[in-house]
PDB file of C-alpha atoms in Angstrom:
ATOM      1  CA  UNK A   1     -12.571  -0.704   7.028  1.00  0.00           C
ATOM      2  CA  UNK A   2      -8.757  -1.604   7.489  1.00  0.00           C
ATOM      3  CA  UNK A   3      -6.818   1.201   9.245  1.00  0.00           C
ATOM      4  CA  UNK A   4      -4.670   2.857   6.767  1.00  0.00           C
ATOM      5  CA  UNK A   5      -1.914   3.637   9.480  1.00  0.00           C
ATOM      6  CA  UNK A   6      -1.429  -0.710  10.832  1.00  0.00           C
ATOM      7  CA  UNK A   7       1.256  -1.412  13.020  1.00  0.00           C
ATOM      8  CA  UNK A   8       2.365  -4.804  14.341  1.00  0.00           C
ATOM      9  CA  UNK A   9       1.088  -3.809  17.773  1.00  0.00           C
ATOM     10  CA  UNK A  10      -2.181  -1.950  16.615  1.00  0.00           C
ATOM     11  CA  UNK A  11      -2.734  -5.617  14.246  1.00  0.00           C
ATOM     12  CA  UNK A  12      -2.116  -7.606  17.414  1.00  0.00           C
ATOM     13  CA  UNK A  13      -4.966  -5.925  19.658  1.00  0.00           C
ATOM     14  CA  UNK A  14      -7.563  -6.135  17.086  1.00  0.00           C
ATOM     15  CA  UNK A  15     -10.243  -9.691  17.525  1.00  0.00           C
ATOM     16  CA  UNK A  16     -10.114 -12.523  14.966  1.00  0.00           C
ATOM     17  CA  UNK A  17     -14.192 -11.510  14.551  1.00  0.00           C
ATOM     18  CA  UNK A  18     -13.125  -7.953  14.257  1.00  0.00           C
ATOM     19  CA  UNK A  19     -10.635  -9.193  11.380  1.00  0.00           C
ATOM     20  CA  UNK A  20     -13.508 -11.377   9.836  1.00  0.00           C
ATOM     21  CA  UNK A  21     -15.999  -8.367   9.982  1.00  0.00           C
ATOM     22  CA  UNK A  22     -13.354  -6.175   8.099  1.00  0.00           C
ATOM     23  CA  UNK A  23     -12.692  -8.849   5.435  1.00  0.00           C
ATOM     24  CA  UNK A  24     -16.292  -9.386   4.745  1.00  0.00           C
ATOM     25  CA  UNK A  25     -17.093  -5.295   4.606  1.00  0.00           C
ATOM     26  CA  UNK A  26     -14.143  -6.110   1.806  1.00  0.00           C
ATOM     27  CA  UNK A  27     -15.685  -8.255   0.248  1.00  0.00           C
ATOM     28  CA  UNK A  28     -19.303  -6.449   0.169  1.00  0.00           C
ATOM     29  CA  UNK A  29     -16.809  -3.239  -1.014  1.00  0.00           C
ATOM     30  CA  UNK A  30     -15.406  -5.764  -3.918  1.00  0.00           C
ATOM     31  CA  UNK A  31     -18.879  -6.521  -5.636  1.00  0.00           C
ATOM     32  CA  UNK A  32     -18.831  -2.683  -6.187  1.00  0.00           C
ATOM     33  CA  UNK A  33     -16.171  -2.270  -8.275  1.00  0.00           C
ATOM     34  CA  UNK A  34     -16.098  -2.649 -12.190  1.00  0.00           C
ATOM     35  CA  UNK A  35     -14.581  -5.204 -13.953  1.00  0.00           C
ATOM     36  CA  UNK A  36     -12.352  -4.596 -17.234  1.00  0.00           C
ATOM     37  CA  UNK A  37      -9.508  -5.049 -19.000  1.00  0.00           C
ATOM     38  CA  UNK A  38      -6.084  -3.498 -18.319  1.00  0.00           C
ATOM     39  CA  UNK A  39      -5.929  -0.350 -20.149  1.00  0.00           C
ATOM     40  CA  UNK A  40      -2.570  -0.256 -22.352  1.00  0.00           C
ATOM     41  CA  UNK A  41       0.446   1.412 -20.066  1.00  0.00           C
ATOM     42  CA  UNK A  42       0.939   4.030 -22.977  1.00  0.00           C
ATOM     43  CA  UNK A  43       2.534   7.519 -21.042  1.00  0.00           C
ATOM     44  CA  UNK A  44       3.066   5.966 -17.509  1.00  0.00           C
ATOM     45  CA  UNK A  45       5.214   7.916 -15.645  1.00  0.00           C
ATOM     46  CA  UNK A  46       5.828   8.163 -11.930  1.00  0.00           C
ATOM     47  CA  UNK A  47       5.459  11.769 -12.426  1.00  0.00           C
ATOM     48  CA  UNK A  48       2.307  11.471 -14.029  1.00  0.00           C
ATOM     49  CA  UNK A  49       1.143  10.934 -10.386  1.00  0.00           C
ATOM     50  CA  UNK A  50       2.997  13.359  -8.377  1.00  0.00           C
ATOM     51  CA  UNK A  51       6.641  14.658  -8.246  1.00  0.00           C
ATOM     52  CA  UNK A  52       8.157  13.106  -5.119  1.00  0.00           C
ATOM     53  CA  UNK A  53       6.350  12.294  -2.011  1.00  0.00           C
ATOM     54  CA  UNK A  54       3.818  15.247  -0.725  1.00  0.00           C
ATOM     55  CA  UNK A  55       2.660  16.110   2.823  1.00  0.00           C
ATOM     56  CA  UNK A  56      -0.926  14.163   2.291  1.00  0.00           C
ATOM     57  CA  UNK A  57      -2.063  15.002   5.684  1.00  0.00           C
ATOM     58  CA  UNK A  58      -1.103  18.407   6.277  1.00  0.00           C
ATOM     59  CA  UNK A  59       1.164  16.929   9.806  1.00  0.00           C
ATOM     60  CA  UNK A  60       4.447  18.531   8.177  1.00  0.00           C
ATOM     61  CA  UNK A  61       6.116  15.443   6.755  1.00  0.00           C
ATOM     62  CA  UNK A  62       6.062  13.887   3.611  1.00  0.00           C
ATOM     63  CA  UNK A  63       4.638  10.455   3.646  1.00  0.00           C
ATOM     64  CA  UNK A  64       7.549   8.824   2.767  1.00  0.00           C
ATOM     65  CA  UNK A  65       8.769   9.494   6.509  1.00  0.00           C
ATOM     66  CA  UNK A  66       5.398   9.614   7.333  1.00  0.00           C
ATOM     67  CA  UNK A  67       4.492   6.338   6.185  1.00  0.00           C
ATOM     68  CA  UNK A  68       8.153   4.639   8.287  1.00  0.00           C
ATOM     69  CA  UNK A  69       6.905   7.044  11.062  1.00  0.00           C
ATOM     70  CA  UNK A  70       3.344   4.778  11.338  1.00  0.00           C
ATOM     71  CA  UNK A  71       5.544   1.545  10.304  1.00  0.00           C
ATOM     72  CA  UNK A  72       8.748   0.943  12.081  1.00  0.00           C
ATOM     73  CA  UNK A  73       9.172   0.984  15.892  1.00  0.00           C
ATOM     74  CA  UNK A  74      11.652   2.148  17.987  1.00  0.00           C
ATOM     75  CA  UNK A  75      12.347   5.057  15.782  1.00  0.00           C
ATOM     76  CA  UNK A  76      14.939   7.504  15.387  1.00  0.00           C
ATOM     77  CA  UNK A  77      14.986  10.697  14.292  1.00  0.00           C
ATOM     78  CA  UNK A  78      17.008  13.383  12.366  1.00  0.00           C
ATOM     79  CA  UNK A  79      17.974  16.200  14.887  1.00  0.00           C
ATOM     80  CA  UNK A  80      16.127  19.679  13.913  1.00  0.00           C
ATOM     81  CA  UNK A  81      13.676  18.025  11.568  1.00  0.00           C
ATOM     82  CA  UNK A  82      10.866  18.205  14.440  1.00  0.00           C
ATOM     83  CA  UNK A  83      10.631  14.664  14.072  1.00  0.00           C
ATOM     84  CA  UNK A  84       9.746  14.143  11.050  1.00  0.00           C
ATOM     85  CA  UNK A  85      12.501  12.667   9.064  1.00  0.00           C
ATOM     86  CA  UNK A  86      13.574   9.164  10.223  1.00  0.00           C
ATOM     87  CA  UNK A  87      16.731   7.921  10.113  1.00  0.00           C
ATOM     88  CA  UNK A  88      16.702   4.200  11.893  1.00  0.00           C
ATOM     89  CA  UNK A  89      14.587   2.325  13.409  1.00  0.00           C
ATOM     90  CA  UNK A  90      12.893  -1.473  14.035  1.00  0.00           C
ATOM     91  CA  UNK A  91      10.912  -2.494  11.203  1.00  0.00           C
ATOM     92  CA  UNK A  92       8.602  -5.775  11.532  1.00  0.00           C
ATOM     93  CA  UNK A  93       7.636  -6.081   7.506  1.00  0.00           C
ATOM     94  CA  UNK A  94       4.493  -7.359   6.853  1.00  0.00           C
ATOM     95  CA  UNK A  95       5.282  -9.128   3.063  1.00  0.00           C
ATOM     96  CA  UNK A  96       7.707 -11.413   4.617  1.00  0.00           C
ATOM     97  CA  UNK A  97       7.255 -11.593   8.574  1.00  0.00           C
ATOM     98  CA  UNK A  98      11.148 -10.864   8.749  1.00  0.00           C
ATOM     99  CA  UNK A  99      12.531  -8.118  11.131  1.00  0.00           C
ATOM    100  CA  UNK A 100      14.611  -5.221   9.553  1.00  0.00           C
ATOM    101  CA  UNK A 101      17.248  -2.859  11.450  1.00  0.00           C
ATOM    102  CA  UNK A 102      16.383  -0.391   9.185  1.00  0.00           C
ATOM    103  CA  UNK A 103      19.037   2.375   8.771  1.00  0.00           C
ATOM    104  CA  UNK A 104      18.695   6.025   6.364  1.00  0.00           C
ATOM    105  CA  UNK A 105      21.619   6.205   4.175  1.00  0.00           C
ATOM    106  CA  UNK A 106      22.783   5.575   0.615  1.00  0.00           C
ATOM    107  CA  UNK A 107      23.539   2.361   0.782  1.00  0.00           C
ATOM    108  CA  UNK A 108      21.002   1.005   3.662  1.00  0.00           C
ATOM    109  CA  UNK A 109      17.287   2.949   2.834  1.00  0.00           C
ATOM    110  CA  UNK A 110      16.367   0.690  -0.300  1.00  0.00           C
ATOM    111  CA  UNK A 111      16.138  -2.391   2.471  1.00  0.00           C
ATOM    112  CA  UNK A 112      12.632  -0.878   3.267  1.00  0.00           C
ATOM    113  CA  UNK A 113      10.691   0.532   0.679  1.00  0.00           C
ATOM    114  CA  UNK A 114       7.659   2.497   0.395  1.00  0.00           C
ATOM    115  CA  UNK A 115       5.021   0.222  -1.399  1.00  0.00           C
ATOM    116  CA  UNK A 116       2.208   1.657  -3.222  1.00  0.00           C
ATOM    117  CA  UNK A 117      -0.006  -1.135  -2.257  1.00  0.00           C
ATOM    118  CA  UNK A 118      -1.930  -0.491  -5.433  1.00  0.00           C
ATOM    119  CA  UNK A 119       1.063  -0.072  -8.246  1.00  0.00           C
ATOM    120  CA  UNK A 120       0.853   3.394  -9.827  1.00  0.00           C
ATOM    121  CA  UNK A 121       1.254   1.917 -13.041  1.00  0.00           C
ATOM    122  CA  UNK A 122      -1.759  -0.597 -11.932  1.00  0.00           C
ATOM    123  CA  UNK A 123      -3.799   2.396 -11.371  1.00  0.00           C
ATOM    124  CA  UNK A 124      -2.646   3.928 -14.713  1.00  0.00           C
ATOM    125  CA  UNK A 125      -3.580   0.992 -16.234  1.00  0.00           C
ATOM    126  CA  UNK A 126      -7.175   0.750 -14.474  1.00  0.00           C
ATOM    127  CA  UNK A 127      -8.448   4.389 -14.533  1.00  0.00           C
ATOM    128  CA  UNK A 128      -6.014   7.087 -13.532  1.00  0.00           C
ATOM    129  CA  UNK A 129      -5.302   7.852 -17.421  1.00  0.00           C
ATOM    130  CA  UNK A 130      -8.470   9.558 -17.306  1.00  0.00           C
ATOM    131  CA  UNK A 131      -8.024  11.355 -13.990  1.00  0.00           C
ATOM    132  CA  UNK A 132      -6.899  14.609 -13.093  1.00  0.00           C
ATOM    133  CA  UNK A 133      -3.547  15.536 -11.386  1.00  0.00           C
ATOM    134  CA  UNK A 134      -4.865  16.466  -8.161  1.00  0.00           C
ATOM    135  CA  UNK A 135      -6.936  12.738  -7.867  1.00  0.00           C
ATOM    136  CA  UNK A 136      -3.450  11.017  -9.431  1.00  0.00           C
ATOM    137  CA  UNK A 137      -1.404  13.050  -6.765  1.00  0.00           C
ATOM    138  CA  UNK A 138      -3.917  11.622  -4.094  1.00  0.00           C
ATOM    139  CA  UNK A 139      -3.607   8.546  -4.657  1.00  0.00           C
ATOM    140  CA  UNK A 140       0.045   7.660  -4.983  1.00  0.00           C
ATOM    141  CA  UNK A 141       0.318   9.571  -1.410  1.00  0.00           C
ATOM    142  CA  UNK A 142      -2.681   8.695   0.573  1.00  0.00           C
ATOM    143  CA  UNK A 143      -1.471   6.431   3.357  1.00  0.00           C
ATOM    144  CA  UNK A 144      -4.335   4.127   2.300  1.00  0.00           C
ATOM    145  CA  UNK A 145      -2.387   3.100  -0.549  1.00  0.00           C
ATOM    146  CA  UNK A 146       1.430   3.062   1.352  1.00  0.00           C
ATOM    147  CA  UNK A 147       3.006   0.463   3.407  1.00  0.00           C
ATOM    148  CA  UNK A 148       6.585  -0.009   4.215  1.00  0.00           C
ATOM    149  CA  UNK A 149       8.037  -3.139   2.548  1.00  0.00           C
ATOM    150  CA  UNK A 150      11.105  -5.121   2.554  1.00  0.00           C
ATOM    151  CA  UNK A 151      12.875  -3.746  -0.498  1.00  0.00           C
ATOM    152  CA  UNK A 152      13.959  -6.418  -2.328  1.00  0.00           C
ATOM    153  CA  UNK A 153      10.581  -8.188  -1.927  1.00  0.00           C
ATOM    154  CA  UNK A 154       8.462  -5.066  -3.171  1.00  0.00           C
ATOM    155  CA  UNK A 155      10.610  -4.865  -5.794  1.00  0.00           C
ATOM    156  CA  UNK A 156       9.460  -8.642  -7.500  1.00  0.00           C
ATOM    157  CA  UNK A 157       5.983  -7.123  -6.955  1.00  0.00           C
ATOM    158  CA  UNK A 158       6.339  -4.135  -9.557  1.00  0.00           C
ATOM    159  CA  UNK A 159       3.062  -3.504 -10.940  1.00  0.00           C
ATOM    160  CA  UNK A 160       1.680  -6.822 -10.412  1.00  0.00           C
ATOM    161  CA  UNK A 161      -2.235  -7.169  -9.532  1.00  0.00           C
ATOM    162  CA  UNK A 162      -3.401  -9.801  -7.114  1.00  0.00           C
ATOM    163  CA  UNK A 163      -3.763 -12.468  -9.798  1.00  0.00           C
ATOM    164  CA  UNK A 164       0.200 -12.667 -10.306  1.00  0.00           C
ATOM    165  CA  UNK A 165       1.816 -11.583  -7.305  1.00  0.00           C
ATOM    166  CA  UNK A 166       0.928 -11.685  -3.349  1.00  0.00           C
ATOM    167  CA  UNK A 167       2.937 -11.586  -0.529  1.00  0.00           C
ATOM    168  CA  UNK A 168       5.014 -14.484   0.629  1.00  0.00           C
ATOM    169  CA  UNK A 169       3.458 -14.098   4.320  1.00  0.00           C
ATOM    170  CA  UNK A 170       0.277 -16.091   3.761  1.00  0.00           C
ATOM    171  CA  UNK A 171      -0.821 -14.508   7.092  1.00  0.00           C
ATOM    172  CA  UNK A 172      -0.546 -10.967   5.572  1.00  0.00           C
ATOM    173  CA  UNK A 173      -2.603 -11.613   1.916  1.00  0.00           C
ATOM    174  CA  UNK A 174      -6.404 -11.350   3.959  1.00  0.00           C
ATOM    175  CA  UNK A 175      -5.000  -7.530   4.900  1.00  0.00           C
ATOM    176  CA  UNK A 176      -3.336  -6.918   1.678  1.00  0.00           C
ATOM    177  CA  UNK A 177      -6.261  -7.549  -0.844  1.00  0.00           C
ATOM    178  CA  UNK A 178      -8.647  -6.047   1.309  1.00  0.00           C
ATOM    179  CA  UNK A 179      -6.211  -2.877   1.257  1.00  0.00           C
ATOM    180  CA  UNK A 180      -5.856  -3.160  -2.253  1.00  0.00           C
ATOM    181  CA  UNK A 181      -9.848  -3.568  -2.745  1.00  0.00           C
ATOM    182  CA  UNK A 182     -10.121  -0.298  -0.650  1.00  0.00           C
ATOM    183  CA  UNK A 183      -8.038   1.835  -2.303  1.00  0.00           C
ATOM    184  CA  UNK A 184      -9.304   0.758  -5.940  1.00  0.00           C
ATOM    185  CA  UNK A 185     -12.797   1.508  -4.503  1.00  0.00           C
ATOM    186  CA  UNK A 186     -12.051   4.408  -2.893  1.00  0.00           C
ATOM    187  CA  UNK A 187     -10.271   5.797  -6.357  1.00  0.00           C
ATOM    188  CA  UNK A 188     -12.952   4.144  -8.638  1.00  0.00           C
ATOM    189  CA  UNK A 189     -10.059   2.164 -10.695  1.00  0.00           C
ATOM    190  CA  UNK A 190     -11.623  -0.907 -12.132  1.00  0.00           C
ATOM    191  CA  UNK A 191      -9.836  -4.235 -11.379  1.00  0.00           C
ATOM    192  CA  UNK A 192      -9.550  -6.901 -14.428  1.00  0.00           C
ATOM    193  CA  UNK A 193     -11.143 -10.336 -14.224  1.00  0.00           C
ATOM    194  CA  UNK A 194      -8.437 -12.319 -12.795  1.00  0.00           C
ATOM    195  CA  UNK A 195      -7.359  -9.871 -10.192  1.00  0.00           C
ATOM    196  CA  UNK A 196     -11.328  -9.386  -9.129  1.00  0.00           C
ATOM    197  CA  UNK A 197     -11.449 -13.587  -8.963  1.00  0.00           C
ATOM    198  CA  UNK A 198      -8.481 -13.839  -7.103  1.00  0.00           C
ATOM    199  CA  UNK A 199      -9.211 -11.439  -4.857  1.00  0.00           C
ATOM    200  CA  UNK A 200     -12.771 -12.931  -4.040  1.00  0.00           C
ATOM    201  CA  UNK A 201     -11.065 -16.340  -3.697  1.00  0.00           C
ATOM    202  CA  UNK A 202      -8.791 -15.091  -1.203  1.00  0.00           C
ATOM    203  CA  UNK A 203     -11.600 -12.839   1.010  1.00  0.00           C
ATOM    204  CA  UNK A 204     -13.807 -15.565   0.998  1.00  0.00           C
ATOM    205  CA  UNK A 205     -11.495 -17.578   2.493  1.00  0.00           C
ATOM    206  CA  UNK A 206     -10.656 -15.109   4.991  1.00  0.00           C
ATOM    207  CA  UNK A 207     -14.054 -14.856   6.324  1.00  0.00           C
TER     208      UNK A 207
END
């Protein structure tokens, strides 16, 4: 399976075969996963899931700094915060290939985002209305599911399933769908027709 903590230097020392083999364990994972439609987004709310970002793996930091932590390079932290909270670093985003100076401040921390690599409201939409709050807390913090983004660009995504929206680096998609196909199996959240096709289309290519 994909490791759920990638950097650009952990991608670069992994084989293209090594690559292949995780794409086709994704696409093996894929054929287990239910297909329906989108559930209607009736009482969606970010809270629904969890009220700000928790400490998912018990290291002390929520996984918003958690997830920049595992993402950026070149990182600096907030004095006394046992370095935990991150206030600038180098961040090489994987949705557009561009390099951000990223910098924590009012004006500056919405250039890097924390993606939910499957949309909450996706989820909602595809299971989650029918889970319980400890499951819907899970997921919307499991680093599984969260990858730093370039802001603006995670933004066009909103809620978007593979069928409408993927990344604009091409050379990213193979490790975003089969992130995306993790998580929903890992969850149980069905996918709908179009997202399951164009997710096949893509990992079949990939292999």
């Amino acid at each position: 399976m994909l490791d759920s903590q990638p950097t650009e230097a952990a991608v670069s020392t992994v084989s293209d075969a090594e690559k292949k083999d995780e794409y086709l364990q994704a696409l093996k994972l894929l054929e287990s996963i239910d297909v329906k439609g989108r559930a209607p987004k009736t009482g969606y709310a970010r809270d629904q899931f969890s009220n700000g970002w928790k400490d998912f793996d018990g290291d002390g930091c929520d996984e918003r700094n958690g997830t920049l932590q595992r993402n950026l390079v070149e990182i600096e932290f907030k004095p006394g915060t046992q370095e935990c909270v991150v206030l600038a670093g180098i961040f090489h985003d994987p949705y557009t290939g561009k390099t951000i100076n990223f910098m924590r401040g009012q004006k500056t921390s919405s250039e890097v985002h924390i993606d939910h690599v499957v949309a909450l409201s996706n989820l909602w939409q595809t299971g989650a209305q029918q889970w319980d709050a400890e499951k819907r807390n899970a997921a919307a913090n499991d680093p599984l599911n969260l990858l730093a983004a370039d802001g603006p660009t995670n933004a066009s995504k909103g809620d978007s399933d593979a069928a409408t929206w993927l990344p604009p680096n091409k050379a990213f998609r193979c490790d975003y769908v089969a992130r995306q196909t993790q998580v929903k199996a890992k969850y149980d959240a069905w996918m709908t027709k179009a997202e399951h096709a164009a997710i096949e289309k893509i990992l079949t290519k990939c292999t």
